Amino acid sequence: GAGVSQSPSNKVTEKGKDVELRCDPISGHTALYWYRQSLGQGLEFLIYFQGNSAPDKSGLPSDRFSAERTGGSVSTLTIQRTQQEDSAVYLCASSQGFPGELFFGEGSRLTVL
Amino acid sequence: GENVEQHPSTLSVQEGDSAVIKCTYSDSASNYFPWYKQELGKGPQLIIDIRSNVGEKKDQRIAVTLNKTAKHFSLHITETQPEDSAVYFCAARLDSNYQLIWGAGTKLIIKP
């Protein structure tokens, strides 16, 4: 597609369940970022990929969070044993290397009941 | 490390008036300063950026000014329109760095 695609757009889950969020970056974009945005808040950096490797995982809030990227393209953010404080919008962005404009998807809204 | 502060957190202006949002940064080595606009339910989108070798940049009704000495930069929107209502984020980065450091955002409300 023409833009960054994220799925699901909305996810409601019960506390303690695992969730997977998917990001399809713009074709050819080597850099990929995950951010978390709580309601009415700013952008919290989670992880950065260059190609398939993640040189910076420093933003992952706990070991319940993990992410991978395969084929230099699709990325999956996995949250295990979800907690209510994980409720937020998870945004993915890609860029053609750096410095470069970040192109964001519309986000995956996660609600943990 | 770099820190970016953004003010105000909310700005309400009459349609047709100008709006100004200000950001300050801490790392004098930062040399790239973008502004992103986030509409409700969407991801942020780049609207304008400036590099440190330039003091001002304009694109139609939008302009960004940079004061390297004072380490602050501002977004100016003239002749505001209803579609300008959104949250605006400033950011700063070294060109050699992959990570943008973001301000907390400004909610701009355009009153009819």
mmCIF file of N, CA and C in Angstrom, chain B residues 49-103:
data_model
loop_
_atom_site.group_PDB
_atom_site.id
_atom_site.type_symbol
_atom_site.label_atom_id
_atom_site.label_comp_id
_atom_site.label_asym_id
_atom_site.label_seq_id
_atom_site.Cartn_x
_atom_site.Cartn_y
_atom_site.Cartn_z
ATOM 1 N N ASP B 49 9.747 21.263 8.595
ATOM 2 C CA ASP B 49 10.949 21.008 9.387
ATOM 3 C C ASP B 49 12.002 22.054 9.043
ATOM 4 N N ILE B 50 12.993 22.148 9.923
ATOM 5 C CA ILE B 50 14.055 23.118 9.706
ATOM 6 C C ILE B 50 15.365 22.536 10.190
ATOM 7 N N ARG B 51 16.439 22.858 9.505
ATOM 8 C CA ARG B 51 17.761 22.438 9.939
ATOM 9 C C ARG B 51 18.504 23.659 10.483
ATOM 10 N N SER B 52 19.541 23.393 11.249
ATOM 11 C CA SER B 52 20.141 24.461 12.048
ATOM 12 C C SER B 52 20.928 25.471 11.230
ATOM 13 N N ASN B 53 21.109 25.216 9.943
ATOM 14 C CA ASN B 53 21.818 26.198 9.125
ATOM 15 C C ASN B 53 20.866 27.250 8.550
ATOM 16 N N VAL B 54 19.587 27.176 8.974
ATOM 17 C CA VAL B 54 18.563 28.089 8.473
ATOM 18 C C VAL B 54 17.832 28.695 9.659
ATOM 19 N N GLY B 55 17.479 29.968 9.582
ATOM 20 C CA GLY B 55 16.802 30.624 10.699
ATOM 21 C C GLY B 55 15.288 30.615 10.583
ATOM 22 N N GLU B 56 14.784 30.483 9.360
ATOM 23 C CA GLU B 56 13.343 30.517 9.168
ATOM 24 C C GLU B 56 12.991 29.752 7.897
ATOM 25 N N LYS B 57 11.829 29.145 7.925
ATOM 26 C CA LYS B 57 11.338 28.432 6.752
ATOM 27 C C LYS B 57 9.839 28.607 6.684
ATOM 28 N N LYS B 58 9.321 28.851 5.474
ATOM 29 C CA LYS B 58 7.890 29.075 5.308
ATOM 30 C C LYS B 58 7.310 28.121 4.282
ATOM 31 N N ASP B 59 6.052 27.768 4.522
ATOM 32 C CA ASP B 59 5.314 26.968 3.557
ATOM 33 C C ASP B 59 3.862 27.418 3.647
ATOM 34 N N GLN B 60 3.492 28.322 2.766
ATOM 35 C CA GLN B 60 2.145 28.889 2.722
ATOM 36 C C GLN B 60 1.823 29.536 4.062
ATOM 37 N N ARG B 61 0.824 29.028 4.817
ATOM 38 C CA ARG B 61 0.429 29.689 6.061
ATOM 39 C C ARG B 61 1.266 29.246 7.261
ATOM 40 N N ILE B 62 2.191 28.354 7.042
ATOM 41 C CA ILE B 62 2.975 27.799 8.141
ATOM 42 C C ILE B 62 4.422 28.268 8.042
ATOM 43 N N ALA B 63 4.998 28.606 9.178
ATOM 44 C CA ALA B 63 6.409 28.985 9.218
ATOM 45 C C ALA B 63 7.030 28.445 10.490
ATOM 46 N N VAL B 64 8.310 28.169 10.419
ATOM 47 C CA VAL B 64 9.066 27.773 11.612
ATOM 48 C C VAL B 64 10.276 28.685 11.721
ATOM 49 N N THR B 65 10.547 29.153 12.937
ATOM 50 C CA THR B 65 11.726 29.970 13.190
ATOM 51 C C THR B 65 12.610 29.249 14.187
ATOM 52 N N LEU B 66 13.902 29.434 14.051
ATOM 53 C CA LEU B 66 14.873 28.774 14.919
ATOM 54 C C LEU B 66 15.864 29.790 15.456
ATOM 55 N N ASN B 67 16.051 29.780 16.769
ATOM 56 C CA ASN B 67 17.049 30.616 17.422
ATOM 57 C C ASN B 67 18.044 29.676 18.096
ATOM 58 N N LYS B 68 19.176 29.452 17.430
ATOM 59 C CA LYS B 68 20.151 28.484 17.950
ATOM 60 C C LYS B 68 20.806 28.961 19.230
ATOM 61 N N THR B 69 20.987 30.250 19.343
ATOM 62 C CA THR B 69 21.636 30.792 20.531
ATOM 63 C C THR B 69 20.794 30.531 21.772
ATOM 64 N N ALA B 70 19.509 30.804 21.635
ATOM 65 C CA ALA B 70 18.591 30.613 22.752
ATOM 66 C C ALA B 70 18.091 29.180 22.839
ATOM 67 N N LYS B 71 18.370 28.374 21.839
ATOM 68 C CA LYS B 71 17.923 26.981 21.760
ATOM 69 C C LYS B 71 16.406 26.886 21.833
ATOM 70 N N HIS B 72 15.741 27.671 20.990
ATOM 71 C CA HIS B 72 14.311 27.493 20.890
ATOM 72 C C HIS B 72 13.853 27.670 19.451
ATOM 73 N N PHE B 73 12.742 27.038 19.139
ATOM 74 C CA PHE B 73 12.152 27.126 17.812
ATOM 75 C C PHE B 73 10.635 27.188 17.947
ATOM 76 N N SER B 74 10.007 27.823 16.981
ATOM 77 C CA SER B 74 8.576 28.092 17.083
ATOM 78 C C SER B 74 7.861 27.775 15.780
ATOM 79 N N LEU B 75 6.611 27.369 15.926
ATOM 80 C CA LEU B 75 5.726 27.144 14.784
ATOM 81 C C LEU B 75 4.730 28.287 14.735
ATOM 82 N N HIS B 76 4.597 28.897 13.564
ATOM 83 C CA HIS B 76 3.665 29.993 13.370
ATOM 84 C C HIS B 76 2.648 29.581 12.311
ATOM 85 N N ILE B 77 1.372 29.702 12.673
ATOM 86 C CA ILE B 77 0.310 29.436 11.709
ATOM 87 C C ILE B 77 -0.501 30.715 11.562
ATOM 88 N N THR B 78 -0.553 31.227 10.349
ATOM 89 C CA THR B 78 -1.326 32.453 10.107
ATOM 90 C C THR B 78 -2.688 32.115 9.506
ATOM 91 N N GLU B 79 -3.617 33.061 9.635
ATOM 92 C CA GLU B 79 -4.969 32.925 9.052
ATOM 93 C C GLU B 79 -5.559 31.545 9.359
ATOM 94 N N THR B 80 -5.605 31.223 10.643
ATOM 95 C CA THR B 80 -6.022 29.877 11.046
ATOM 96 C C THR B 80 -7.400 29.516 10.518
ATOM 97 N N GLN B 81 -7.551 28.229 10.216
ATOM 98 C CA GLN B 81 -8.790 27.688 9.672
ATOM 99 C C GLN B 81 -9.231 26.503 10.530
ATOM 100 N N PRO B 82 -10.503 26.120 10.457
ATOM 101 C CA PRO B 82 -10.986 24.999 11.288
ATOM 102 C C PRO B 82 -10.148 23.737 11.125
ATOM 103 N N GLU B 83 -9.654 23.485 9.919
ATOM 104 C CA GLU B 83 -8.874 22.262 9.694
ATOM 105 C C GLU B 83 -7.489 22.295 10.343
ATOM 106 N N ASP B 84 -7.132 23.440 10.917
ATOM 107 C CA ASP B 84 -5.868 23.519 11.660
ATOM 108 C C ASP B 84 -6.017 22.938 13.065
ATOM 109 N N SER B 85 -7.243 22.697 13.497
ATOM 110 C CA SER B 85 -7.464 22.107 14.823
ATOM 111 C C SER B 85 -6.858 20.710 14.861
ATOM 112 N N ALA B 86 -5.936 20.506 15.807
ATOM 113 C CA ALA B 86 -5.200 19.247 15.893
ATOM 114 C C ALA B 86 -4.244 19.356 17.077
ATOM 115 N N VAL B 87 -3.476 18.287 17.295
ATOM 116 C CA VAL B 87 -2.372 18.339 18.258
ATOM 117 C C VAL B 87 -1.080 18.469 17.461
ATOM 118 N N TYR B 88 -0.248 19.406 17.871
ATOM 119 C CA TYR B 88 1.017 19.655 17.191
ATOM 120 C C TYR B 88 2.172 19.237 18.098
ATOM 121 N N PHE B 89 3.120 18.503 17.518
ATOM 122 C CA PHE B 89 4.297 18.052 18.252
ATOM 123 C C PHE B 89 5.555 18.636 17.615
ATOM 124 N N CYS B 90 6.433 19.165 18.460
ATOM 125 C CA CYS B 90 7.756 19.532 17.982
ATOM 126 C C CYS B 90 8.719 18.412 18.361
ATOM 127 N N ALA B 91 9.876 18.391 17.738
ATOM 128 C CA ALA B 91 10.885 17.381 18.036
ATOM 129 C C ALA B 91 12.249 17.923 17.671
ATOM 130 N N ALA B 92 13.278 17.269 18.201
ATOM 131 C CA ALA B 92 14.654 17.668 17.914
ATOM 132 C C ALA B 92 15.513 16.424 17.770
ATOM 133 N N ARG B 93 16.565 16.547 16.994
ATOM 134 C CA ARG B 93 17.448 15.399 16.779
ATOM 135 C C ARG B 93 18.756 15.845 16.165
ATOM 136 N N LEU B 94 19.800 15.099 16.448
ATOM 137 C CA LEU B 94 21.032 15.197 15.700
ATOM 138 C C LEU B 94 20.821 14.476 14.374
ATOM 139 N N ASP B 95 21.322 15.050 13.286
ATOM 140 C CA ASP B 95 21.173 14.391 11.988
ATOM 141 C C ASP B 95 21.772 12.990 11.996
ATOM 142 N N SER B 96 22.785 12.769 12.829
ATOM 143 C CA SER B 96 23.458 11.471 12.852
ATOM 144 C C SER B 96 22.748 10.481 13.765
ATOM 145 N N ASN B 97 21.695 10.920 14.413
ATOM 146 C CA ASN B 97 20.989 10.080 15.368
ATOM 147 C C ASN B 97 19.672 9.611 14.769
ATOM 148 N N TYR B 98 19.246 8.411 15.141
ATOM 149 C CA TYR B 98 18.014 7.876 14.573
ATOM 150 C C TYR B 98 16.779 8.320 15.335
ATOM 151 N N GLN B 99 16.975 8.786 16.556
ATOM 152 C CA GLN B 99 15.814 8.997 17.413
ATOM 153 C C GLN B 99 15.462 10.468 17.559
ATOM 154 N N LEU B 100 14.193 10.772 17.314
ATOM 155 C CA LEU B 100 13.654 12.095 17.589
ATOM 156 C C LEU B 100 13.301 12.191 19.066
ATOM 157 N N ILE B 101 13.575 13.326 19.662
ATOM 158 C CA ILE B 101 13.135 13.624 21.023
ATOM 159 C C ILE B 101 11.937 14.557 20.896
ATOM 160 N N TRP B 102 10.800 14.125 21.434
ATOM 161 C CA TRP B 102 9.532 14.794 21.186
ATOM 162 C C TRP B 102 9.132 15.740 22.316
ATOM 163 N N GLY B 103 8.491 16.836 21.953
ATOM 164 C CA GLY B 103 7.792 17.643 22.930
ATOM 165 C C GLY B 103 6.500 16.949 23.329
#
